[in-house]
Short mmCIF file of C-alpha atoms in Angstrom, two decimals:
data_model
loop_
_atom_site.label_atom_id
_atom_site.label_comp_id
_atom_site.label_asym_id
_atom_site.label_seq_id
_atom_site.Cartn_x
_atom_site.Cartn_y
_atom_site.Cartn_z
CA UNK J 253 0.00 0.00 0.07
CA UNK J 254 0.94 3.68 -0.34
CA UNK J 255 4.45 2.98 -1.58
CA UNK J 256 4.36 6.13 -3.65
CA UNK J 257 3.34 8.40 -0.73
CA UNK J 258 5.87 6.61 1.48
CA UNK J 259 8.75 7.16 -0.82
CA UNK J 260 7.74 10.82 -1.24
CA UNK J 261 7.57 11.46 2.47
CA UNK J 262 10.86 9.70 3.41
CA UNK J 263 13.48 11.98 4.84
CA UNK J 264 14.94 13.34 1.72
CA UNK J 265 18.60 12.71 0.82
CA UNK J 266 18.32 15.79 -1.42
CA UNK J 267 20.60 17.74 0.85
CA UNK J 268 23.63 15.60 0.13
CA UNK J 269 22.68 15.34 -3.55
CA UNK J 270 22.45 19.10 -3.93
CA UNK J 271 25.83 19.48 -2.23
CA UNK J 272 27.44 16.95 -4.53
CA UNK J 273 25.84 18.10 -7.58
CA UNK J 274 27.55 21.53 -7.23
CA UNK J 275 30.33 21.91 -9.87
CA UNK J 276 33.78 22.60 -8.79
CA UNK J 277 37.17 21.45 -9.76
CA UNK J 278 38.61 24.96 -9.98
CA UNK J 279 38.20 26.74 -6.76
CA UNK J 280 37.63 30.18 -8.21
CA UNK J 281 35.20 28.93 -10.79
CA UNK J 282 33.27 27.18 -8.09
CA UNK J 283 33.07 30.41 -6.06
CA UNK J 284 31.77 32.41 -9.03
CA UNK J 285 29.21 29.84 -9.99
CA UNK J 286 27.93 29.29 -6.43
CA UNK J 287 27.77 33.09 -5.83
CA UNK J 288 25.80 33.41 -8.99
CA UNK J 289 23.62 30.43 -8.07
CA UNK J 290 22.87 32.21 -4.70
CA UNK J 291 22.07 35.55 -6.26
CA UNK J 292 19.96 34.31 -9.23
CA UNK J 293 16.83 33.46 -7.30
CA UNK J 294 16.99 36.89 -5.61
CA UNK J 295 17.42 38.45 -9.00
CA UNK J 296 14.35 36.65 -10.55
CA UNK J 297 12.19 37.49 -7.57
CA UNK J 298 13.11 41.22 -7.73
CA UNK J 299 12.63 41.28 -11.40
CA UNK J 300 9.12 39.71 -11.04
CA UNK J 301 8.12 42.36 -8.37
CA UNK J 302 9.47 45.16 -10.65
CA UNK J 303 7.24 43.80 -13.61
CA UNK J 304 4.27 43.56 -11.27
CA UNK J 305 4.92 47.16 -10.15
CA UNK J 306 5.11 48.45 -13.68
CA UNK J 307 2.09 46.52 -14.91
CA UNK J 308 0.00 47.65 -12.04
CA UNK J 309 1.03 51.29 -12.53
CA UNK J 310 0.32 51.12 -16.20
CA UNK J 311 -3.19 49.92 -15.37
CA UNK J 312 -2.60 46.58 -17.23
CA UNK J 313 -3.59 44.90 -13.98
CA UNK J 314 -7.16 45.44 -12.59
CA UNK J 315 -7.53 47.65 -9.57
CA UNK J 316 -7.80 44.50 -7.31
CA UNK J 317 -3.99 44.13 -7.87
CA UNK J 318 -2.42 47.21 -6.42
CA UNK J 319 1.39 48.10 -7.07
CA UNK J 320 3.98 46.40 -4.90
CA UNK J 321 5.06 49.65 -3.30
CA UNK J 322 1.61 50.29 -2.14
CA UNK J 323 1.43 46.94 -0.47
CA UNK J 324 4.76 47.49 1.14
CA UNK J 325 3.47 50.91 2.49
CA UNK J 326 0.30 49.24 3.77
CA UNK J 327 2.44 46.52 5.49
CA UNK J 328 4.67 49.08 7.25
CA UNK J 329 1.59 50.96 8.36
CA UNK J 330 -0.20 47.84 9.51
CA UNK J 331 2.57 45.98 11.41
CA UNK J 332 2.75 48.43 14.42
CA UNK J 333 -0.97 48.45 15.07
CA UNK J 334 -2.55 46.78 18.04
CA UNK J 335 -5.00 44.89 15.81
CA UNK J 336 -2.36 43.36 13.78
CA UNK J 337 -0.49 42.20 16.86
CA UNK J 338 -3.59 40.62 18.22
CA UNK J 339 -4.45 38.81 14.96
CA UNK J 340 -0.85 37.68 14.50
CA UNK J 341 -0.76 36.20 18.05
CA UNK J 342 -4.11 34.57 17.55
CA UNK J 343 -2.93 32.80 14.36
CA UNK J 344 0.35 31.80 15.86
CA UNK J 345 -1.48 30.38 18.99
CA UNK J 346 -3.92 28.43 17.02
CA UNK J 347 -1.07 27.19 14.93
CA UNK J 348 1.10 26.17 17.82
CA UNK J 349 -1.78 24.54 19.75
CA UNK J 350 -3.08 22.61 16.67
CA UNK J 351 0.37 21.37 15.71
CA UNK J 352 1.21 20.33 19.28
CA UNK J 353 -1.96 18.52 20.02
CA UNK J 354 -2.33 16.88 16.56
CA UNK J 355 1.41 16.19 16.48
CA UNK J 356 1.54 14.44 19.88
CA UNK J 357 -1.64 12.63 19.16
CA UNK J 358 -0.36 11.46 15.77
CA UNK J 359 3.02 10.24 17.27
CA UNK J 360 1.29 8.30 20.05
CA UNK J 361 -1.18 6.66 17.72
CA UNK J 362 1.62 6.00 15.08
CA UNK J 363 3.69 4.31 17.67
CA UNK J 364 0.79 2.23 18.91
CA UNK J 365 -0.32 1.19 15.40
CA UNK J 366 3.34 0.37 14.57
CA UNK J 367 3.88 -1.64 17.61
CA UNK J 368 0.64 -3.48 17.62
CA UNK J 369 0.11 -5.06 14.09
CA UNK J 370 -3.48 -6.17 15.05
CA UNK J 371 -4.51 -2.64 15.72
CA UNK J 372 -3.26 -1.60 12.29
CA UNK J 373 -5.02 -4.45 10.54
CA UNK J 374 -8.29 -3.56 12.34
CA UNK J 375 -8.15 0.21 11.52
CA UNK J 376 -6.17 0.85 8.34
CA UNK J 377 -9.18 1.05 5.94
CA UNK J 378 -10.72 3.56 8.24
CA UNK J 379 -7.44 5.48 8.63
CA UNK J 380 -6.74 5.48 4.97
CA UNK J 381 -10.20 6.88 4.34
CA UNK J 382 -10.08 9.48 7.07
CA UNK J 383 -6.61 10.83 6.20
CA UNK J 384 -7.88 12.06 2.77
CA UNK J 385 -10.63 14.16 4.02
CA UNK J 386 -9.46 17.76 4.12
CA UNK J 387 -9.58 19.09 7.78
CA UNK J 388 -11.77 22.09 6.68
CA UNK J 389 -14.86 20.11 5.85
CA UNK J 390 -15.49 19.64 9.56
CA UNK J 391 -15.64 23.44 9.79
CA UNK J 392 -19.43 23.83 9.62
CA UNK J 393 -20.06 21.25 12.31
CA UNK J 394 -17.44 22.76 14.66
CA UNK J 395 -18.78 26.32 14.24
CA UNK J 396 -22.27 24.95 15.22
CA UNK J 397 -20.64 23.16 18.18
CA UNK J 398 -18.05 25.87 19.33
CA UNK J 399 -19.20 29.09 17.65
CA UNK J 400 -16.48 31.33 16.09
CA UNK J 401 -13.96 30.75 18.92
CA UNK J 402 -10.18 29.81 18.69
CA UNK J 403 -11.22 26.41 19.73
CA UNK J 404 -12.37 25.73 16.18
CA UNK J 405 -8.74 26.64 14.94
CA UNK J 406 -7.08 24.44 17.62
CA UNK J 407 -9.30 21.35 16.73
CA UNK J 408 -9.05 21.84 13.02
CA UNK J 409 -5.30 22.59 13.16
CA UNK J 410 -4.82 19.41 15.19
CA UNK J 411 -7.05 17.45 12.52
CA UNK J 412 -4.50 18.81 9.86
CA UNK J 413 -1.48 17.80 11.74
CA UNK J 414 -2.41 14.40 13.00
CA UNK J 415 -2.48 12.36 9.56
CA UNK J 416 1.08 13.25 8.46
CA UNK J 417 2.43 12.67 12.00
CA UNK J 418 0.50 9.36 12.38
CA UNK J 419 1.50 7.83 9.01
CA UNK J 420 5.11 9.04 9.16
CA UNK J 421 5.47 7.73 12.80
CA UNK J 422 3.83 4.38 11.71
CA UNK J 423 6.23 4.03 8.72
CA UNK J 424 9.18 4.82 10.94
CA UNK J 425 8.23 2.31 13.65
CA UNK J 426 7.62 -0.52 11.21
CA UNK J 427 10.81 0.36 9.48
CA UNK J 428 13.15 -0.11 12.51
CA UNK J 429 15.69 -2.54 11.35
CA UNK J 430 15.13 -6.14 12.46
CA UNK J 431 18.82 -6.49 13.58
CA UNK J 432 18.41 -3.42 15.81
CA UNK J 433 15.30 -4.82 17.34
CA UNK J 434 17.14 -8.19 17.90
CA UNK J 435 19.90 -6.34 19.43
CA UNK J 436 17.75 -4.68 21.94
CA UNK J 437 16.11 -7.99 22.89
CA UNK J 438 19.35 -9.96 23.08
CA UNK J 439 20.92 -7.50 25.48
CA UNK J 440 17.94 -7.80 27.76
CA UNK J 441 16.59 -4.22 27.36
CA UNK J 442 13.10 -3.81 28.77
CA UNK J 443 10.29 -2.65 26.57
CA UNK J 444 10.43 0.93 27.77
CA UNK J 445 14.19 1.02 27.34
CA UNK J 446 13.89 -0.37 23.80
CA UNK J 447 11.31 2.29 23.00
CA UNK J 448 13.63 5.09 24.49
CA UNK J 449 16.99 4.00 23.09
CA UNK J 450 16.01 2.22 19.93
CA UNK J 451 12.58 2.92 18.49
CA UNK J 452 12.19 6.56 19.11
CA UNK J 453 15.61 7.58 17.85
CA UNK J 454 15.15 5.36 14.77
CA UNK J 455 11.72 6.93 14.15
CA UNK J 456 12.80 10.47 14.73
CA UNK J 457 13.78 11.25 11.06
CA UNK J 458 10.39 10.09 10.08
CA UNK J 459 8.72 12.28 12.72
CA UNK J 460 10.83 15.29 11.50
CA UNK J 461 9.54 14.89 8.10
CA UNK J 462 5.98 14.37 9.40
CA UNK J 463 6.44 17.48 11.55
CA UNK J 464 7.43 19.61 8.51
CA UNK J 465 4.42 18.37 6.46
CA UNK J 466 2.07 18.69 9.46
CA UNK J 467 3.22 22.27 10.10
CA UNK J 468 2.36 23.56 6.61
CA UNK J 469 -0.99 21.75 6.80
CA UNK J 470 -1.73 23.37 10.07
CA UNK J 471 -0.90 26.85 8.75
CA UNK J 472 -3.10 26.26 5.71
CA UNK J 473 -6.00 24.93 7.87
CA UNK J 474 -5.69 27.55 10.45
CA UNK J 475 -5.68 30.39 8.02
CA UNK J 476 -8.45 28.95 5.91
CA UNK J 477 -10.64 28.47 8.97
CA UNK J 478 -10.16 32.16 9.87
CA UNK J 479 -10.79 33.18 6.28
CA UNK J 480 -14.12 31.14 5.95
CA UNK J 481 -15.59 31.61 9.46
CA UNK J 482 -14.96 34.62 11.54
CA UNK J 483 -12.47 32.98 13.97
CA UNK J 484 -10.06 35.76 15.02
CA UNK J 485 -6.63 35.78 13.30
CA UNK J 486 -4.81 36.96 10.16
CA UNK J 487 -7.24 34.95 7.92
CA UNK J 488 -10.26 36.68 9.19
CA UNK J 489 -8.56 40.14 8.70
CA UNK J 490 -7.70 39.11 5.13
CA UNK J 491 -11.34 38.34 4.51
CA UNK J 492 -12.45 41.52 6.05
CA UNK J 493 -10.12 43.61 3.91
CA UNK J 494 -11.02 41.61 0.79
CA UNK J 495 -14.78 42.13 1.33
CA UNK J 496 -14.34 45.80 1.87
CA UNK J 497 -11.98 46.13 -1.09
CA UNK J 498 -9.02 47.27 0.93
CA UNK J 499 -6.53 45.44 -1.30
CA UNK J 500 -3.09 46.69 -0.35
CA UNK J 501 -3.72 45.75 3.28
CA UNK J 502 -5.16 42.30 2.27
CA UNK J 503 -1.97 41.66 0.17
CA UNK J 504 0.18 42.86 3.16
CA UNK J 505 -1.27 40.23 5.28
CA UNK J 506 -0.77 37.63 2.61
CA UNK J 507 2.90 38.53 2.73
CA UNK J 508 2.84 38.07 6.47
CA UNK J 509 1.18 34.60 6.33
CA UNK J 510 3.76 33.62 3.61
CA UNK J 511 6.64 34.89 5.85
CA UNK J 512 5.26 32.88 8.77
CA UNK J 513 5.35 29.78 6.64
CA UNK J 514 8.99 30.50 5.51
CA UNK J 515 10.11 31.06 9.07
CA UNK J 516 8.40 28.05 10.39
CA UNK J 517 10.06 25.88 7.75
CA UNK J 518 13.43 27.50 8.44
CA UNK J 519 13.09 26.94 12.14
CA UNK J 520 12.11 23.23 11.70
CA UNK J 521 14.96 22.69 9.30
CA UNK J 522 17.38 24.11 11.67
CA UNK J 523 16.05 21.92 14.42
CA UNK J 524 16.03 18.79 12.28
CA UNK J 525 19.66 19.46 11.24
CA UNK J 526 20.68 19.76 14.99
CA UNK J 527 18.74 16.76 16.35
CA UNK J 528 19.43 14.51 13.42
CA UNK J 529 23.14 15.40 12.91
CA UNK J 530 23.80 11.55 13.03
CA UNK J 531 21.41 10.86 10.11
CA UNK J 532 22.86 10.06 6.64
CA UNK J 533 21.28 13.23 5.17
CA UNK J 534 23.03 15.49 7.68
CA UNK J 535 26.43 13.83 8.41
CA UNK J 536 28.28 15.84 5.92
CA UNK J 537 26.62 19.05 6.64
CA UNK J 538 27.08 18.78 10.38
CA UNK J 539 30.89 18.68 10.29
CA UNK P 84 26.95 -26.05 28.42
CA UNK P 85 24.51 -25.40 25.60
CA UNK P 86 22.59 -28.29 24.33
CA UNK P 87 20.58 -28.31 21.22
CA UNK P 88 18.22 -31.36 20.62
CA UNK P 89 16.33 -31.98 17.49
CA UNK P 90 15.83 -28.36 16.68
CA UNK P 91 13.23 -27.76 14.06
CA UNK P 92 12.13 -24.50 12.38
CA UNK P 93 9.52 -24.10 9.70
CA UNK P 94 7.99 -20.83 8.49
CA UNK P 95 4.44 -20.57 7.10
CA UNK P 96 4.86 -20.03 3.36
CA UNK P 97 2.13 -19.40 0.81
CA UNK P 98 -0.48 -21.79 2.36
CA UNK P 99 1.98 -24.69 3.26
CA UNK P 100 5.06 -24.38 5.35
CA UNK P 101 8.76 -23.85 4.51
CA UNK P 102 10.98 -26.22 6.47
CA UNK P 103 14.27 -24.47 7.15
CA UNK P 104 15.69 -26.52 9.92
CA UNK P 105 14.84 -30.19 9.91
CA UNK P 106 16.75 -31.73 12.70
CA UNK P 107 19.65 -30.11 14.47
CA UNK P 108 21.45 -31.51 17.38
CA UNK P 109 24.81 -30.61 18.91
CA UNK P 110 26.18 -29.54 22.13
CA UNK P 111 28.66 -26.76 23.19
CA UNK P 112 30.86 -27.40 26.12
CA UNK P 113 31.89 -24.58 28.51
CA UNK P 114 34.88 -22.81 27.24
CA UNK P 115 34.63 -24.40 23.78
CA UNK P 116 34.73 -22.50 20.40
CA UNK P 117 32.37 -24.14 18.00
CA UNK P 118 31.97 -23.11 14.40
CA UNK P 119 29.10 -23.90 12.25
CA UNK P 120 29.46 -24.07 8.44
CA UNK P 121 27.01 -24.79 5.79
CA UNK P 122 26.25 -23.98 2.19
CA UNK P 123 24.54 -20.48 1.64
CA UNK P 124 20.86 -20.70 2.18
CA UNK P 125 21.38 -23.48 4.86
CA UNK P 126 19.38 -21.47 7.54
CA UNK P 127 22.44 -20.52 9.48
CA UNK P 128 20.96 -17.21 10.72
CA UNK P 129 17.69 -18.90 11.53
CA UNK P 130 19.58 -21.43 13.59
CA UNK P 131 21.43 -18.64 15.51
CA UNK P 132 18.25 -16.72 16.08
CA UNK P 133 16.75 -19.89 17.61
CA UNK P 134 19.85 -20.32 19.87
CA UNK P 135 19.71 -16.90 21.05
CA UNK P 136 16.04 -17.03 21.85
CA UNK P 137 15.08 -14.47 19.26
CA UNK P 138 12.91 -16.81 17.22
CA UNK P 139 10.39 -19.41 18.56
CA UNK P 140 11.29 -23.02 17.63
CA UNK P 141 8.89 -25.34 15.79
CA UNK P 142 10.25 -28.40 17.61
CA UNK P 143 13.10 -29.66 19.72
CA UNK P 144 14.95 -27.82 22.45
CA UNK P 145 17.77 -25.40 23.29
CA UNK P 146 18.91 -25.70 26.88
CA UNK P 147 21.51 -24.09 28.96
CA UNK P 148 22.46 -27.02 31.12
CA UNK P 149 24.28 -25.25 33.85
CA UNK P 150 21.14 -23.36 34.76
CA UNK P 151 18.72 -25.85 33.28
CA UNK P 152 17.11 -23.02 31.64
CA UNK P 153 15.25 -23.59 28.27
CA UNK P 154 15.97 -20.90 25.78
CA UNK P 155 12.68 -19.39 24.91
CA UNK P 156 13.58 -15.77 25.03
CA UNK P 157 16.98 -14.14 24.94
CA UNK P 158 18.73 -15.24 28.36
CA UNK P 159 21.11 -12.97 30.14
CA UNK P 160 23.87 -15.62 29.59
CA UNK P 161 23.93 -14.99 25.95
CA UNK P 162 25.31 -12.12 23.87
CA UNK P 163 25.20 -11.72 20.00
CA UNK P 164 27.45 -10.18 17.38
CA UNK P 165 25.51 -9.80 14.08
CA UNK P 166 26.93 -9.67 10.63
CA UNK P 167 25.58 -6.28 9.68
CA UNK P 168 27.41 -4.05 12.05
CA UNK P 169 26.21 -0.86 10.34
CA UNK P 170 22.66 -1.87 11.28
CA UNK P 171 23.23 -3.47 14.79
CA UNK P 172 24.95 -0.30 16.07
CA UNK P 173 22.89 2.74 16.98
CA UNK P 174 24.02 5.57 14.72
CA UNK P 175 22.43 8.28 17.04
CA UNK P 176 24.54 7.23 20.05
CA UNK P 177 28.32 7.50 20.42
CA UNK P 178 30.45 4.37 20.72
CA UNK P 179 30.61 4.57 24.46
CA UNK P 180 26.85 4.79 24.66
CA UNK P 181 26.40 1.84 22.32
CA UNK P 182 28.38 -0.29 24.59
CA UNK P 183 26.86 1.14 27.81
CA UNK P 184 23.11 0.88 27.12
CA UNK P 185 22.90 -2.99 27.21
CA UNK P 186 24.49 -2.70 30.57
CA UNK P 187 21.73 -0.67 32.15
CA UNK P 188 20.05 -3.60 33.74
CA UNK P 189 23.09 -5.59 34.68
CA UNK P 190 25.14 -2.73 36.34
CA UNK P 191 23.02 -0.22 38.29
CA UNK P 192 25.87 2.00 39.30
CA UNK P 193 26.87 4.56 36.64
CA UNK P 194 30.71 4.71 37.45
CA UNK P 195 30.90 0.95 37.36
CA UNK P 196 29.15 0.78 34.15
CA UNK P 197 31.54 3.33 32.62
CA UNK P 198 34.53 1.46 33.84
CA UNK P 199 33.18 -1.71 32.27
CA UNK P 200 32.67 0.16 28.98
CA UNK P 201 36.27 1.42 29.06
CA UNK P 202 37.69 -1.92 29.68
CA UNK P 203 35.68 -3.50 26.92
CA UNK P 204 36.75 -0.86 24.48
CA UNK P 205 40.31 -1.30 25.64
CA UNK P 206 40.03 -5.03 24.98
CA UNK P 207 39.22 -4.48 21.34
CA UNK P 208 41.84 -1.68 20.91
CA UNK P 209 39.25 0.99 20.77
CA UNK P 210 40.24 3.08 23.79
CA UNK P 211 39.86 6.81 22.93
CA UNK P 212 36.86 6.15 20.56
CA UNK P 213 34.11 6.31 23.04
CA UNK P 214 33.09 9.81 21.99
CA UNK P 215 33.04 9.03 18.18
CA UNK P 216 29.96 8.02 16.46
CA UNK P 217 30.01 4.49 14.94
CA UNK P 218 29.59 5.81 11.42
CA UNK P 219 32.73 7.84 11.79
CA UNK P 220 34.71 4.57 12.10
CA UNK P 221 35.86 1.97 9.49
CA UNK P 222 33.84 -1.20 9.00
CA UNK P 223 36.47 -3.18 10.97
CA UNK P 224 36.30 -0.79 13.73
CA UNK P 225 32.47 -0.70 13.89
CA UNK P 226 32.53 -4.53 14.06
CA UNK P 227 34.90 -4.20 17.13
CA UNK P 228 32.50 -1.88 18.78
CA UNK P 229 29.86 -4.56 18.31
CA UNK P 230 32.26 -7.09 19.81
CA UNK P 231 33.11 -4.74 22.68
CA UNK P 232 29.40 -4.39 23.41
CA UNK P 233 29.03 -8.06 23.65
CA UNK P 234 32.09 -8.45 25.82
CA UNK P 235 31.09 -5.67 28.21
CA UNK P 236 27.79 -7.58 28.79
CA UNK P 237 29.89 -10.42 30.20
CA UNK P 238 28.06 -13.35 28.67
CA UNK P 239 28.79 -17.01 29.24
CA UNK P 240 28.03 -17.54 25.55
CA UNK P 241 28.92 -15.47 22.59
CA UNK P 242 26.86 -16.18 19.47
CA UNK P 243 28.24 -14.74 16.25
CA UNK P 244 26.45 -14.60 12.96
CA UNK P 245 29.04 -14.37 10.13
CA UNK P 246 30.64 -11.48 12.10
CA UNK P 247 33.48 -10.96 9.60
CA UNK P 248 31.63 -11.42 6.31
CA UNK P 249 31.24 -7.62 5.57
CA UNK P 250 34.91 -6.47 5.91
CA UNK P 251 37.93 -6.85 3.76
CA UNK P 252 40.35 -9.80 3.95
CA UNK P 253 43.11 -8.21 6.05
CA UNK P 254 40.57 -6.73 8.49
CA UNK P 255 38.95 -10.11 8.63
CA UNK P 256 42.18 -11.82 9.65
CA UNK P 257 42.78 -9.22 12.35
CA UNK P 258 39.22 -9.61 13.71
CA UNK P 259 39.61 -13.40 13.79
CA UNK P 260 42.79 -13.08 15.83
CA UNK P 261 41.12 -10.55 18.10
CA UNK P 262 38.30 -12.84 18.77
CA UNK P 263 40.68 -15.75 19.63
CA UNK P 264 42.56 -13.34 21.95
CA UNK P 265 39.49 -11.99 23.85
CA UNK P 266 38.01 -15.49 23.99
CA UNK P 267 41.21 -16.74 25.72
CA UNK P 268 41.24 -13.79 28.11
CA UNK P 269 37.64 -13.81 28.98
CA UNK P 270 37.09 -17.65 29.00
CA UNK P 271 34.21 -17.16 26.71
CA UNK P 272 32.13 -19.97 25.07
CA UNK P 273 31.57 -19.11 21.53
CA UNK P 274 29.25 -20.27 18.78
CA UNK P 275 30.19 -18.78 15.41
CA UNK P 276 28.44 -19.23 12.03
CA UNK P 277 30.30 -18.75 8.89
CA UNK P 278 30.24 -19.83 5.21
CA UNK P 279 33.97 -19.70 5.04
CA UNK P 280 35.53 -23.06 5.59
CA UNK P 281 39.05 -21.71 6.31
CA UNK P 282 37.64 -19.52 9.06
CA UNK P 283 35.55 -22.31 10.54
CA UNK P 284 38.65 -24.49 10.81
CA UNK P 285 41.00 -21.72 11.95
CA UNK P 286 38.81 -20.51 14.79
CA UNK P 287 37.10 -23.60 16.03
CA UNK P 288 37.66 -26.50 18.51
CA UNK P 289 35.00 -28.31 16.59
CA UNK P 290 33.29 -27.55 13.29
CA UNK P 291 29.59 -28.50 12.94
CA UNK P 292 28.98 -29.07 9.26
CA UNK P 293 25.31 -28.44 8.09
CA UNK P 294 23.51 -29.59 5.02
CA UNK P 295 21.49 -27.35 2.62
CA UNK P 296 17.83 -26.72 3.41
CA UNK P 297 16.05 -28.43 5.07
CA UNK P 298 18.99 -28.35 7.27
CA UNK P 299 20.48 -31.16 9.20
CA UNK P 300 23.87 -31.75 10.82
CA UNK P 301 25.97 -33.67 8.31
CA UNK P 302 28.84 -34.33 10.72
CA UNK P 303 31.04 -32.73 13.34
CA UNK P 304 34.85 -32.41 12.84
CA UNK P 305 37.10 -32.09 15.79
CA UNK P 306 39.91 -29.60 14.98
CA UNK P 307 43.05 -30.85 16.64
CA UNK P 308 45.22 -27.95 15.77
CA UNK P 309 47.44 -26.55 18.40
CA UNK P 310 46.67 -23.19 20.14
CA UNK P 311 47.49 -20.37 20.18
CA UNK P 312 46.68 -20.24 16.41
CA UNK P 313 48.33 -17.98 14.00
CA UNK P 314 47.22 -16.93 10.54
CA UNK P 315 50.60 -17.82 9.15
CA UNK P 316 51.78 -20.90 11.05
CA UNK P 317 48.43 -22.58 11.67
CA UNK P 318 47.28 -22.10 8.10
CA UNK P 319 50.57 -23.62 6.80
CA UNK P 320 50.14 -26.84 8.90
CA UNK P 321 49.43 -29.83 6.73
CA UNK P 322 46.80 -30.82 9.25
CA UNK P 323 45.06 -27.48 8.46
CA UNK P 324 44.83 -28.47 4.82
CA UNK P 325 43.47 -31.96 5.69
CA UNK P 326 40.87 -30.60 7.97
CA UNK P 327 39.60 -28.07 5.48
CA UNK P 328 39.49 -30.73 2.83
CA UNK P 329 37.56 -32.90 5.15
CA UNK P 330 35.04 -30.19 5.86
CA UNK P 331 34.84 -29.32 2.18
CA UNK P 332 34.12 -32.89 1.23
CA UNK P 333 31.36 -32.95 3.82
CA UNK P 334 29.67 -29.84 2.41
CA UNK P 335 30.12 -30.86 -1.26
CA UNK P 336 29.07 -34.46 -0.67
CA UNK P 337 25.97 -33.27 0.91
CA UNK P 338 25.43 -30.78 -1.85
CA UNK P 339 25.89 -33.57 -4.54
CA UNK P 340 23.18 -35.63 -2.61
CA UNK P 341 20.86 -32.68 -2.57
CA UNK P 342 21.13 -31.92 -6.32
CA UNK P 343 20.97 -35.70 -7.38
#
């Protein structure tokens, strides 16, 4: 089952591949090409923004797409306000709570399903069905039950986090090498010691991948929930600005949400690199 | 003493069952070094996993006669060294920790545990490597870590599954001599499985020759070579050549029967 997904979700070896793929016999040539390689994406990004600015100023774009400079001005004006701070905090809070609750639940269930084959056999049709239901479809029911409260964000955020965490953890637990498991048993380690010293570390690269997938899901879900319902957060502000045709402010908040995603990914990558320094993907990078 | 009587093992296999071990009986006396050779696919790893209590038997018994204990789960008297060191060591733990973790239940006191780790690493000439990660070491050194881990556990029986099959020839010879030395120093009883006839004769007091699958014991050859053994002197003895021919004949004769 799911071999395709599984391969795609495995901790990627791309780090080392990229590092090796870099050209470089001649040190100066290598410097030049890597500097160019680093500058190029910035160049294209800036060029695109300039094109956007010009097209918008030339009225080629409709008025719903304001010039970049106007968006930047709106952002600078917006950021110091109290309302923005409150919305940002609400979004981050829903994100963190959702990821934490869903993530922990996913790990616990994943370990259980991996350790007790019967449990997996009994439930895996159900799980395979549930995992593909987008978390936001539960929104109407939750709004009825909880109203437009942060609780809706917590619950749906958790629902977005639980599946990638559960399945990644499960793959990790079932993938622990037989020799390593034999080793733990031969040397008389008790079940909790085997869990602590063998299973959990062996599973951690999978959990790290799960965490990164889960984090992006949660950010999507939390923002979508806020846009659709009126649960407080950056999403509901985006919806409010959009429905009142205050476009520069709306885009400014889009930039903020995007920046949140980038920061989150950057942070998780750093954490992963530090915690998994022993893993084959990070060995070279670590030293 | 370890006593194996009429050991059988079958796996369920596409409706029927796959018979791997048909009838295995042999004993290992205290202090003895018994090597087990057989053609590839003879179920050698299956046999060792049954001996170590890692795999339930389909029939027969494995008994530790000193304690009268029947081996149904891994007993504290037995330690193992597996073939694939890269997967039997924990890459997330440093060398010292890899050796120390199995001792957690045997030695409660931390200082004593560390002493034992130090000593075991010294025994395999790895002092000073406790703070390295296993994957920073060469294959031969990693296998020495696995050996140190088994030694630190202070087992009565050391069970080794083709422990030198994944290293180059020179390292292999070094590791063979290392295991002979530590065995002498620690007074260990060793059961070692290999597919290499030279290795089986060079290391063992007795060689148990197994047939192809379904596996039985073809014969047991007593190795009357003097100890201490040496890669050069021992292997140059006419008796060494005779013994390896004897074992080879047993294996190929059985092979001929199987194919006939």
